[in-house]
C-alpha cells in the first residue's frame, strides 16, 4: 500500500501518518499570517481616522460626513501593492534562506522580519507606514515559499495534496479573520481603529514561530546538506518509529538515491533550473513560474483587494456585506477543495476550475455591460433618478460567488500543492523561490494597475486619467481563465499519490499528456528510484556476462 513521507511505497503505521499530518498541517498556520495581512489593507484605507492621518485634504472629496480626506489614486495603488513588491523580493531570497538556514529555521527567521514590518506600520508617518508594508511583505514572501516547501518534504505522499492545500485554506481563514476584526474596529474614533487590526498580526507570527520550534527539520533538507544522522532522527520522528527501523532505512535510501541522480546531472545552480536535461528541469521550472502567474491572472485578487469599491460602483448598496459573503464562500469551498486534491487529482481540478471560472466571468461581464448598468431617468432633459436592475445585480453577485467557489476548489489550493512537489530536491529551493516570486510579481502588477483599469477618470488638480473599464474588466479575467485551461492541459502532469522521488521518475520517463497513465502504472508496480537502480544493475551484469 502506498504511503510514507519518503515514498518507498511500503506504507507506514497509522500513528506515523497522524503525527506527520499534525506536524505538516500546523505549518499551514503561516497562511493565516499571509491571508490576514493581505486582507486588512482594503478596510484600513477606508477608515476615517486612517484617512485623516495619511490622506489628502479636500472639502469636496469625502463621502463620509465630517471627514474631508481622501487617498489619491497613486497613493492607493502604492499602499496596496507595496506589500506584493516586498513579497516578490522575499520569495526570491527564500532560496538562500531555505538552503543555508534551513526550512524550519528559515520560517522562524521570516516571522521576525514580518514582525519588524508590522511594528513600523503602527507609526503615523506615511513613509514609515509604506516602508513597514514593504518589509512585512518581504517576510510574507519568505513564508509563502518556505511553508509549502516544508510541508511537501514532511507530509505523507498519500495526503500531501490535502496537507499542502491547508496552506490555501489558512490564507482564506486569515482573510476572513481580517474582515471580522476590521468590522469590529472600523468605528473607533482614534488610531486604535487601524492600529488594532495591524497589531493582531504579532499574534499570528508568534504562534507560527513558537510552533515551529517544536517541529523537526525537513529530513530531505538534512540529506541535501549531508547530515544523514540528523535526517534519520527527523524522519523517525515523522514516522514515529525507531531511527534504526527498516522502514526509516527504506525512506532514507529512496531520498539518497534520488538526490544522487539529481547531482549526477547538475550542481543545482540557477542555470540548472532551466536546463532541459533528462529530468526536464527547464520544463518543471517554467511550469512552476507560469502556474503561479496564471493563478493571479484568474482575477481573484481583484475581488479581494477592490471588491467593495467595485460592488459599490456597480450600484450594489450592501457592498461591504457582499465582500464578507465572498470571504465566507472562499473559505467554505477551500475546505471542500483541499479534500478533493488527493481524490480527484491536481490536473483534473485545475482543468475543471479554469472552465468554471471562465464561464462565470464572461457571464458577469455580459450581464454587467448589458442589463446590469445603473440607469438615469430623464424628465424634461434633467436627470432626476437612478433605476437599478435588481435581477441583474443578483445574477452578478451569484456568479461572482460561483466563480470564487470554482477558484477555491482548484486554482487556490492546487497551485501551491503542485509548486511544492514538482521540483527535484537539488534545485527545489531555487525553483520554488522563482515560482513564488512570479506569483507576487503578478500580484503587484495587478494590484497596482487595477485602479487605473477600473476606476472612473477624475478631473481637477489631482485628476487621473483611467481606462474606466468597470465591469468590463471581467472580459479580461474570463480570457485569462481560458489561458489557464490550455496551459494546464499541455504543461501540468497528474502526480496524485506519488512520492516526490516518484514524480522525478514520471518527468524522466513519461510525457505530460500520458502522465496519468504512467502514474497508475507506477502505483500498480510500486516503481521507485531504488527499484529502478536495482533493475539497471541487473541489466549491467547481464550485459557484462553475455555481451547483449
Coordinates of C-alpha atoms in Angstrom, one line a residue:
X1 CA 0.0 0.0 0.0
X2 CA 1.5 3.4 -1.0
X3 CA 2.4 5.6 1.9
X4 CA 5.1 7.3 4.0
X5 CA 6.8 10.6 3.9
X6 CA 9.6 9.5 1.7
X7 CA 7.9 7.4 -0.9
X8 CA 9.2 3.9 -0.7
X9 CA 5.7 2.7 -1.3
X10 CA 5.7 0.2 1.6
X11 CA 3.3 2.1 3.8
X12 CA 3.8 3.2 7.4
X13 CA 2.0 2.9 10.7
X14 CA -1.2 4.8 11.3
X15 CA 0.5 6.6 14.2
X16 CA 3.2 8.0 11.9
X17 CA 0.5 9.3 9.5
X18 CA -1.2 11.0 12.3
X19 CA 1.9 12.8 13.6
X20 CA 3.1 13.7 10.1
X21 CA -0.3 15.3 9.4
X22 CA -0.3 17.2 12.7
X23 CA 3.3 18.5 12.1
X24 CA 2.7 19.5 8.4
X25 CA -0.8 20.9 9.0
X26 CA 0.5 23.1 11.8
X27 CA 2.9 24.8 9.4
X28 CA -0.1 25.9 7.3
X29 CA -0.8 28.4 10.1
X30 CA 1.6 30.6 8.2
X31 CA -1.2 31.0 5.7
X32 CA -3.2 32.9 8.3
X33 CA -0.4 35.3 8.6
X34 CA -0.3 35.7 4.8
X35 CA -4.1 36.0 4.4
X36 CA -4.7 38.3 7.3
X37 CA -2.0 40.7 6.2
X38 CA -3.3 41.0 2.6
X39 CA -6.9 41.2 3.8
X40 CA -6.5 44.1 6.2
X41 CA -5.4 46.9 3.8
X42 CA -8.6 47.2 1.9
X43 CA -10.6 48.0 5.0
X44 CA -7.9 50.1 6.7
X45 CA -7.6 52.6 3.8
X46 CA -11.3 53.3 4.1
X47 CA -11.3 54.1 7.8
X48 CA -11.9 57.8 8.6
X49 CA -9.1 58.0 11.2
X50 CA -6.5 56.4 8.8
X51 CA -7.6 58.8 6.0
X52 CA -7.3 61.8 8.4
X53 CA -3.8 60.6 9.3
X54 CA -2.5 59.7 5.8
X55 CA -4.9 61.2 3.3
X56 CA -5.1 64.5 1.4
X57 CA -7.5 67.2 2.5
X58 CA -10.2 68.2 0.1
X59 CA -13.6 69.6 1.3
X60 CA -15.4 68.2 -1.7
X61 CA -13.8 64.8 -1.9
X62 CA -15.2 62.8 1.1
X63 CA -18.3 60.7 1.2
X64 CA -18.1 60.5 5.0
X65 CA -19.6 63.4 6.8
X66 CA -17.1 65.4 8.8
X67 CA -14.0 63.7 7.2
X68 CA -12.8 65.7 4.2
X69 CA -9.8 63.5 3.4
X70 CA -9.3 61.1 0.5
X71 CA -6.5 58.9 -0.8
X72 CA -5.2 59.8 -4.3
X73 CA -5.1 57.0 -6.9
X74 CA -1.3 56.9 -6.9
X75 CA -1.1 56.5 -3.1
X76 CA -3.9 54.0 -3.1
X77 CA -2.1 51.9 -5.7
X78 CA 1.2 52.2 -3.8
X79 CA 0.0 51.3 -0.3
X80 CA -2.0 48.3 -1.6
X81 CA 0.7 46.9 -4.0
X82 CA 3.9 47.7 -2.0
X83 CA 3.3 44.5 0.1
X84 CA 3.4 42.5 -3.1
X85 CA 6.7 44.2 -4.1
X86 CA 8.2 43.2 -0.8
X87 CA 6.9 39.6 -1.2
X88 CA 8.5 39.4 -4.6
X89 CA 11.9 40.0 -3.3
X90 CA 11.2 37.9 -0.2
X91 CA 10.3 34.9 -2.4
X92 CA 13.4 35.3 -4.5
X93 CA 15.6 35.3 -1.3
X94 CA 13.8 32.3 0.0
X95 CA 16.3 30.1 -1.8
X96 CA 19.4 31.1 0.3
X97 CA 17.2 31.1 3.4
X98 CA 15.9 27.6 2.7
X99 CA 19.2 26.0 1.6
X100 CA 21.5 27.8 4.1
X101 CA 19.4 28.4 7.2
X102 CA 17.0 25.5 6.6
X103 CA 13.3 25.1 6.1
X104 CA 12.3 25.2 9.8
X105 CA 14.7 27.9 11.0
X106 CA 14.1 29.9 7.8
X107 CA 10.4 30.2 8.6
X108 CA 11.2 31.3 12.2
X109 CA 13.6 34.0 10.9
X110 CA 11.0 35.1 8.4
X111 CA 8.5 35.7 11.2
X112 CA 11.0 38.1 12.8
X113 CA 11.3 40.1 9.6
X114 CA 7.5 40.2 9.3
X115 CA 7.1 41.5 12.9
X116 CA 9.5 44.3 12.2
X117 CA 7.3 45.4 9.2
X118 CA 4.2 45.2 11.3
X119 CA 5.7 47.4 14.0
X120 CA 6.6 50.1 11.5
X121 CA 3.0 50.2 10.3
X122 CA 1.9 51.4 13.7
X123 CA 3.6 54.8 13.0
X124 CA 1.7 57.9 11.8
X125 CA 4.2 58.9 9.1
X126 CA 3.3 58.0 5.6
X127 CA 6.8 57.0 4.5
X128 CA 7.3 54.8 7.6
X129 CA 3.9 53.1 7.1
X130 CA 4.7 52.3 3.4
X131 CA 8.2 51.0 4.3
X132 CA 6.6 48.8 7.0
X133 CA 4.2 47.4 4.4
X134 CA 7.2 46.6 2.2
X135 CA 9.2 44.9 5.0
X136 CA 6.2 42.9 6.2
X137 CA 5.7 41.8 2.6
X138 CA 9.3 40.7 2.5
X139 CA 8.6 38.4 5.4
X140 CA 5.4 37.2 3.9
X141 CA 7.3 36.4 0.6
X142 CA 9.8 34.2 2.6
X143 CA 7.0 32.4 4.4
X144 CA 4.9 31.9 1.3
X145 CA 7.8 29.9 -0.3
X146 CA 9.2 28.1 2.8
X147 CA 5.9 26.8 4.2
X148 CA 4.8 24.8 1.1
X149 CA 8.3 23.5 0.7
X150 CA 8.4 22.3 4.3
X151 CA 5.0 20.7 4.1
X152 CA 5.8 18.9 0.8
X153 CA 9.0 17.5 2.2
X154 CA 7.5 16.3 5.5
X155 CA 4.0 15.1 4.5
X156 CA 2.9 11.5 3.6
X157 CA 2.6 11.2 -0.1
X158 CA -1.0 9.8 0.1
X159 CA -2.2 13.0 1.9
X160 CA 0.4 15.5 0.6
X161 CA -2.1 17.4 -1.6
X162 CA -4.6 17.9 1.3
X163 CA -1.9 18.9 3.8
X164 CA -0.2 21.5 1.5
X165 CA -3.7 22.6 0.4
X166 CA -4.3 23.5 4.1
X167 CA -2.0 26.4 3.4
X168 CA -4.5 28.0 1.0
X169 CA -7.3 27.2 3.5
X170 CA -5.4 29.1 6.1
X171 CA -5.0 32.0 3.8
X172 CA -8.7 32.3 3.3
X173 CA -9.3 31.9 7.1
X174 CA -6.8 34.8 7.6
X175 CA -8.7 37.0 5.1
X176 CA -12.0 36.2 6.9
X177 CA -10.5 37.0 10.3
X178 CA -9.2 40.3 8.9
X179 CA -12.7 41.2 7.7
X180 CA -14.2 40.4 11.2
X181 CA -11.5 42.4 13.0
X182 CA -11.9 45.4 10.6
X183 CA -15.7 45.3 11.1
X184 CA -15.2 45.4 14.9
X185 CA -12.8 48.4 14.9
X186 CA -13.9 50.5 11.9
X187 CA -16.0 52.9 14.0
X188 CA -13.3 53.5 16.7
X189 CA -12.7 57.3 16.7
X190 CA -8.9 57.1 17.2
X191 CA -5.8 55.4 15.9
X192 CA -6.9 52.2 17.5
X193 CA -9.3 51.8 14.6
X194 CA -6.4 50.7 12.3
X195 CA -3.6 50.0 14.8
X196 CA -5.6 47.2 16.4
X197 CA -6.1 45.1 13.3
X198 CA -2.4 45.7 12.4
X199 CA -1.2 44.7 15.8
X200 CA -3.1 41.4 15.8
X201 CA -0.6 40.2 13.3
X202 CA 2.0 39.9 16.0
X203 CA 0.0 37.0 17.4
X204 CA -0.1 35.0 14.1
X205 CA 3.7 35.4 13.8
X206 CA 4.3 34.4 17.4
X207 CA 2.2 31.3 17.2
X208 CA 3.8 30.2 13.9
X209 CA 7.4 30.6 15.1
X210 CA 6.7 29.2 18.5
X211 CA 5.0 26.1 17.0
X212 CA 7.9 25.5 14.5
X213 CA 10.3 25.3 17.5
X214 CA 8.5 22.1 18.4
X215 CA 8.7 20.5 14.9
X216 CA 11.6 18.6 13.3
X217 CA 13.6 20.0 10.4
X218 CA 12.8 18.6 6.9
X219 CA 14.7 15.2 6.5
X220 CA 15.2 16.0 2.8
X221 CA 16.9 19.3 3.6
X222 CA 19.2 17.5 6.1
X223 CA 20.1 14.8 3.5
X224 CA 20.7 17.6 0.9
X225 CA 23.2 19.1 3.4
X226 CA 24.9 15.7 4.1
X227 CA 23.6 15.5 7.7
X228 CA 22.4 11.9 7.4
X229 CA 22.2 11.1 11.2
X230 CA 20.0 14.2 11.8
X231 CA 17.9 13.3 8.8
X232 CA 17.4 9.8 10.2
X233 CA 16.2 11.2 13.5
X234 CA 13.9 13.7 11.9
X235 CA 12.4 11.1 9.6
X236 CA 12.0 8.7 12.6
X237 CA 10.0 11.4 14.4
X238 CA 7.7 11.9 11.4
X239 CA 7.2 8.2 11.1
X240 CA 7.1 7.6 14.9
X241 CA 9.5 4.7 14.5
X242 CA 13.0 4.0 15.9
X243 CA 15.8 5.6 13.8
X244 CA 17.3 2.1 13.1
X245 CA 14.0 0.6 11.8
X246 CA 13.9 -0.9 8.3
X247 CA 11.1 1.5 7.3
X248 CA 13.3 4.5 8.0
X249 CA 16.2 2.9 6.1
X250 CA 14.0 2.4 3.1
X251 CA 12.8 6.0 3.1
X252 CA 16.3 7.4 3.5
X253 CA 17.6 5.1 0.7
X254 CA 15.0 6.4 -1.6
X255 CA 15.8 10.0 -0.8
X256 CA 19.5 9.5 -1.1
X257 CA 19.2 7.6 -4.5
X258 CA 17.1 10.4 -6.0
X259 CA 19.4 13.1 -4.7
X260 CA 22.4 11.3 -6.1
X261 CA 20.7 11.1 -9.5
X262 CA 19.9 14.8 -9.4
X263 CA 23.5 15.7 -8.6
X264 CA 24.9 13.5 -11.3
X265 CA 23.4 15.8 -14.0
X266 CA 23.9 19.2 -12.3
X267 CA 25.1 21.0 -9.2
X268 CA 21.7 22.8 -8.5
X269 CA 22.6 26.2 -9.8
X270 CA 20.1 28.7 -11.2
X271 CA 21.3 27.7 -14.7
X272 CA 20.5 24.1 -13.8
X273 CA 16.9 25.1 -13.1
X274 CA 16.4 25.9 -16.8
X275 CA 18.4 23.1 -18.3
X276 CA 16.2 20.7 -20.4
X277 CA 18.1 17.6 -19.2
X278 CA 16.7 14.1 -18.7
X279 CA 14.8 15.3 -15.6
X280 CA 13.3 18.2 -17.7
X281 CA 14.3 20.8 -15.1
X282 CA 13.6 23.6 -17.5
X283 CA 10.0 22.4 -18.2
X284 CA 9.4 22.0 -14.5
X285 CA 10.8 25.4 -13.5
X286 CA 8.8 27.2 -16.2
X287 CA 5.7 25.2 -15.3
X288 CA 6.0 26.5 -11.7
X289 CA 6.7 30.1 -12.7
X290 CA 3.7 30.3 -15.1
X291 CA 1.4 28.3 -12.9
X292 CA 1.8 30.8 -10.1
X293 CA 1.4 33.6 -12.7
X294 CA -1.8 32.2 -14.1
X295 CA -3.2 31.9 -10.6
X296 CA -3.0 35.7 -10.2
X297 CA -4.4 36.2 -13.8
X298 CA -7.6 34.4 -12.8
X299 CA -8.5 37.8 -11.3
X300 CA -9.2 36.6 -7.9
X301 CA -7.4 39.3 -6.1
X302 CA -9.4 41.9 -7.9
X303 CA -12.4 40.7 -5.8
X304 CA -10.5 40.6 -2.5
X305 CA -8.4 43.8 -3.0
X306 CA -11.0 46.0 -4.6
X307 CA -14.3 44.1 -4.3
X308 CA -16.0 46.6 -2.0
X309 CA -15.5 49.6 -4.3
X310 CA -16.3 47.5 -7.4
X311 CA -19.6 46.4 -6.0
X312 CA -20.4 50.0 -5.0
X313 CA -19.6 51.2 -8.5
X314 CA -21.9 48.5 -9.9
X315 CA -24.8 50.0 -7.9
X316 CA -24.9 47.4 -5.1
X317 CA -25.8 49.1 -1.8
X318 CA -24.6 46.4 0.6
X319 CA -21.1 46.2 -0.9
X320 CA -19.4 45.5 2.4
X321 CA -21.7 42.6 3.2
X322 CA -21.2 41.1 -0.3
X323 CA -17.5 41.2 0.3
X324 CA -17.9 39.3 3.6
X325 CA -20.1 36.8 1.8
X326 CA -17.3 36.4 -0.8
X327 CA -14.8 35.7 2.0
X328 CA -17.1 33.1 3.5
X329 CA -17.7 31.3 0.2
X330 CA -13.9 31.3 -0.4
X331 CA -13.2 29.7 3.0
X332 CA -16.0 27.2 2.9
X333 CA -15.2 26.0 -0.6
X334 CA -11.5 25.8 0.1
X335 CA -12.4 23.3 2.9
X336 CA -14.1 21.2 0.2
X337 CA -11.2 21.8 -2.3
X338 CA -8.4 20.5 0.0
X339 CA -10.2 17.2 0.4
X340 CA -10.6 16.8 -3.4
X341 CA -6.9 17.2 -4.3
X342 CA -5.9 13.7 -3.4
X343 CA -9.1 12.2 -4.6
X344 CA -9.9 13.9 -7.9
X345 CA -6.3 14.8 -8.8
X346 CA -4.3 18.0 -9.4
X347 CA -4.5 18.3 -13.2
X348 CA -8.3 17.4 -13.4
X349 CA -9.2 20.0 -10.7
X350 CA -7.2 22.7 -12.5
X351 CA -9.0 22.0 -15.8
X352 CA -12.4 22.0 -14.1
X353 CA -11.7 25.1 -12.2
X354 CA -10.4 27.0 -15.3
X355 CA -13.5 26.3 -17.3
X356 CA -15.9 27.1 -14.4
X357 CA -14.2 30.4 -13.7
X358 CA -14.1 31.3 -17.4
X359 CA -17.8 30.7 -17.9
X360 CA -18.7 32.7 -14.7
X361 CA -16.6 35.7 -15.5
X362 CA -17.9 36.0 -19.0
X363 CA -21.5 35.8 -17.7
X364 CA -20.7 38.6 -15.1
X365 CA -19.2 40.7 -17.9
X366 CA -22.0 40.3 -20.3
X367 CA -24.7 40.9 -17.7
X368 CA -22.9 43.9 -16.3
X369 CA -22.5 45.7 -19.7
X370 CA -26.0 44.8 -21.0
X371 CA -28.6 45.0 -18.2
X372 CA -26.5 45.5 -15.1
X373 CA -25.7 49.2 -15.5
X374 CA -27.4 51.8 -13.4
X375 CA -29.7 54.0 -15.4
X376 CA -30.7 57.6 -15.0
X377 CA -34.3 58.6 -15.6
X378 CA -34.6 61.9 -17.5
X379 CA -37.5 64.3 -17.0
X380 CA -37.6 67.4 -19.3
X381 CA -34.0 66.9 -20.1
X382 CA -32.9 66.7 -16.5
X383 CA -31.5 63.6 -14.8
X384 CA -33.7 63.1 -11.7
X385 CA -33.5 59.5 -10.5
X386 CA -31.5 56.3 -10.8
X387 CA -33.0 52.9 -11.7
X388 CA -31.2 49.8 -10.7
X389 CA -31.9 46.4 -12.3
X390 CA -32.1 44.2 -9.1
X391 CA -32.3 41.0 -11.0
X392 CA -29.1 41.8 -12.9
X393 CA -27.4 42.6 -9.7
X394 CA -28.4 39.4 -8.1
X395 CA -27.1 37.5 -11.1
X396 CA -23.8 39.4 -10.9
X397 CA -23.4 38.6 -7.2
X398 CA -24.4 34.9 -7.7
X399 CA -21.9 34.3 -10.5
X400 CA -19.1 36.2 -8.7
X401 CA -19.7 33.8 -5.7
X402 CA -19.8 30.7 -8.1
X403 CA -16.6 32.0 -9.7
X404 CA -14.9 32.2 -6.2
X405 CA -16.1 28.7 -5.4
X406 CA -14.5 27.3 -8.6
X407 CA -11.3 29.1 -7.7
X408 CA -11.4 27.9 -4.1
X409 CA -11.6 24.2 -5.1
X410 CA -9.0 24.4 -7.8
X411 CA -6.6 27.2 -8.6
X412 CA -6.4 28.4 -5.0
X413 CA -5.0 25.3 -3.2
X414 CA -3.8 23.2 -6.1
X415 CA -1.3 25.7 -7.4
X416 CA 0.6 25.7 -4.1
X417 CA 0.5 21.9 -3.9
X418 CA 2.0 21.5 -7.4
X419 CA 4.6 24.1 -6.8
X420 CA 5.8 22.3 -3.7
X421 CA 6.1 18.9 -5.3
X422 CA 7.2 19.1 -9.0
X423 CA 10.9 20.1 -8.5
X424 CA 13.8 17.8 -7.8
X425 CA 15.5 18.2 -4.4
X426 CA 18.7 19.5 -5.9
X427 CA 17.0 22.7 -7.3
X428 CA 13.8 22.7 -5.2
X429 CA 14.6 25.8 -3.1
X430 CA 15.7 27.9 -6.2
X431 CA 12.9 26.8 -8.4
X432 CA 10.3 27.3 -5.8
X433 CA 11.6 30.8 -5.0
X434 CA 11.4 31.7 -8.7
X435 CA 7.9 30.3 -8.9
X436 CA 6.5 32.1 -5.8
X437 CA 8.3 35.3 -6.9
X438 CA 6.3 35.1 -10.1
X439 CA 3.1 34.9 -8.1
X440 CA 4.0 38.1 -6.2
X441 CA 5.2 39.9 -9.3
X442 CA 1.9 39.4 -11.0
X443 CA 0.1 40.2 -7.7
X444 CA 2.0 43.5 -7.5
X445 CA 1.3 44.4 -11.2
X446 CA -2.4 43.6 -10.9
X447 CA -2.8 45.3 -7.6
X448 CA -1.1 48.4 -8.8
X449 CA -2.9 48.6 -12.2
X450 CA -6.4 47.7 -11.1
X451 CA -7.4 51.3 -10.0
X452 CA -6.2 52.6 -13.4
X453 CA -8.2 49.9 -15.2
X454 CA -11.5 50.0 -13.3
X455 CA -11.9 53.4 -11.5
X456 CA -13.5 56.4 -13.3
X457 CA -11.4 59.2 -14.6
X458 CA -11.1 62.1 -12.2
X459 CA -10.6 65.8 -13.0
X460 CA -9.1 68.8 -11.2
X461 CA -5.7 69.4 -9.8
X462 CA -5.3 65.8 -8.6
X463 CA -7.2 64.3 -11.5
X464 CA -6.1 61.0 -13.0
X465 CA -7.0 59.5 -16.5
X466 CA -8.0 55.9 -16.3
X467 CA -9.4 53.2 -18.6
X468 CA -12.7 53.1 -16.6
X469 CA -13.5 49.6 -17.6
X470 CA -15.7 48.9 -14.7
X471 CA -17.5 45.5 -15.0
X472 CA -15.9 45.1 -18.5
X473 CA -12.7 44.1 -16.7
X474 CA -14.3 40.6 -16.3
X475 CA -13.9 40.1 -20.1
X476 CA -10.1 40.2 -19.4
X477 CA -10.3 37.8 -16.5
X478 CA -12.5 35.4 -18.5
X479 CA -10.0 35.3 -21.3
X480 CA -7.1 34.6 -18.9
X481 CA -9.0 31.7 -17.4
X482 CA -9.3 30.2 -20.8
X483 CA -5.5 30.6 -21.0
X484 CA -5.3 28.7 -17.7
X485 CA -7.1 25.8 -19.2
X486 CA -4.8 25.4 -22.2
X487 CA -1.7 25.9 -20.0
X488 CA -2.8 23.1 -17.7
X489 CA -3.7 20.7 -20.5
X490 CA -0.3 20.9 -22.2
X491 CA 2.1 21.6 -19.3
X492 CA 0.8 20.2 -15.9
X493 CA 1.1 16.4 -15.3
X494 CA -1.0 14.4 -12.9
X495 CA 1.1 13.3 -9.9
X496 CA -1.6 12.3 -7.4
X497 CA -0.4 9.6 -4.9
X498 CA 3.3 9.8 -6.0
X499 CA 6.2 10.5 -3.7
X500 CA 8.4 13.4 -4.5
X501 CA 11.0 11.0 -5.8
X502 CA 8.5 9.1 -8.0
X503 CA 7.5 12.5 -9.5
X504 CA 11.1 12.8 -10.6
X505 CA 10.8 9.4 -12.4
X506 CA 7.5 10.5 -14.0
X507 CA 9.1 13.6 -15.5
X508 CA 12.0 11.5 -16.8
X509 CA 10.1 8.5 -18.2
X510 CA 6.8 10.0 -19.4
X511 CA 5.1 12.9 -21.2
X512 CA 2.6 15.4 -19.8
X513 CA -0.3 14.1 -21.8
X514 CA 0.5 10.5 -20.8
X515 CA 1.3 11.3 -17.2
X516 CA -1.9 9.9 -15.7
X517 CA -1.4 6.5 -17.3
X518 CA 2.2 6.3 -16.3
X519 CA 1.3 7.4 -12.8
X520 CA -1.2 4.5 -12.5
X521 CA 1.5 2.1 -13.8
X522 CA 4.0 3.4 -11.1
X523 CA 1.5 2.9 -8.3
X524 CA 0.5 -0.6 -9.5
X525 CA 4.1 -1.8 -9.9
X526 CA 5.4 0.2 -6.8
X527 CA 8.1 1.7 -9.1
X528 CA 10.7 3.7 -7.2
X529 CA 14.3 5.0 -7.6
X530 CA 15.7 2.2 -5.6
X531 CA 13.8 -0.4 -7.7
X532 CA 15.0 1.3 -10.9
X533 CA 18.5 1.2 -9.7
X534 CA 18.3 -2.5 -9.0
X535 CA 16.9 -3.2 -12.4
X536 CA 19.7 -1.1 -14.1
X537 CA 22.3 -3.0 -12.1
X538 CA 20.9 -6.4 -13.1
X539 CA 20.9 -5.3 -16.8
X540 CA 24.5 -4.1 -16.5
X541 CA 25.6 -7.5 -15.0
X542 CA 23.7 -9.4 -17.8
X543 CA 25.4 -7.2 -20.4
X544 CA 28.9 -7.9 -18.9
X545 CA 28.3 -11.6 -18.7
X546 CA 26.5 -12.2 -22.1
X547 CA 27.5 -9.1 -24.0
X548 CA 23.9 -8.3 -25.0

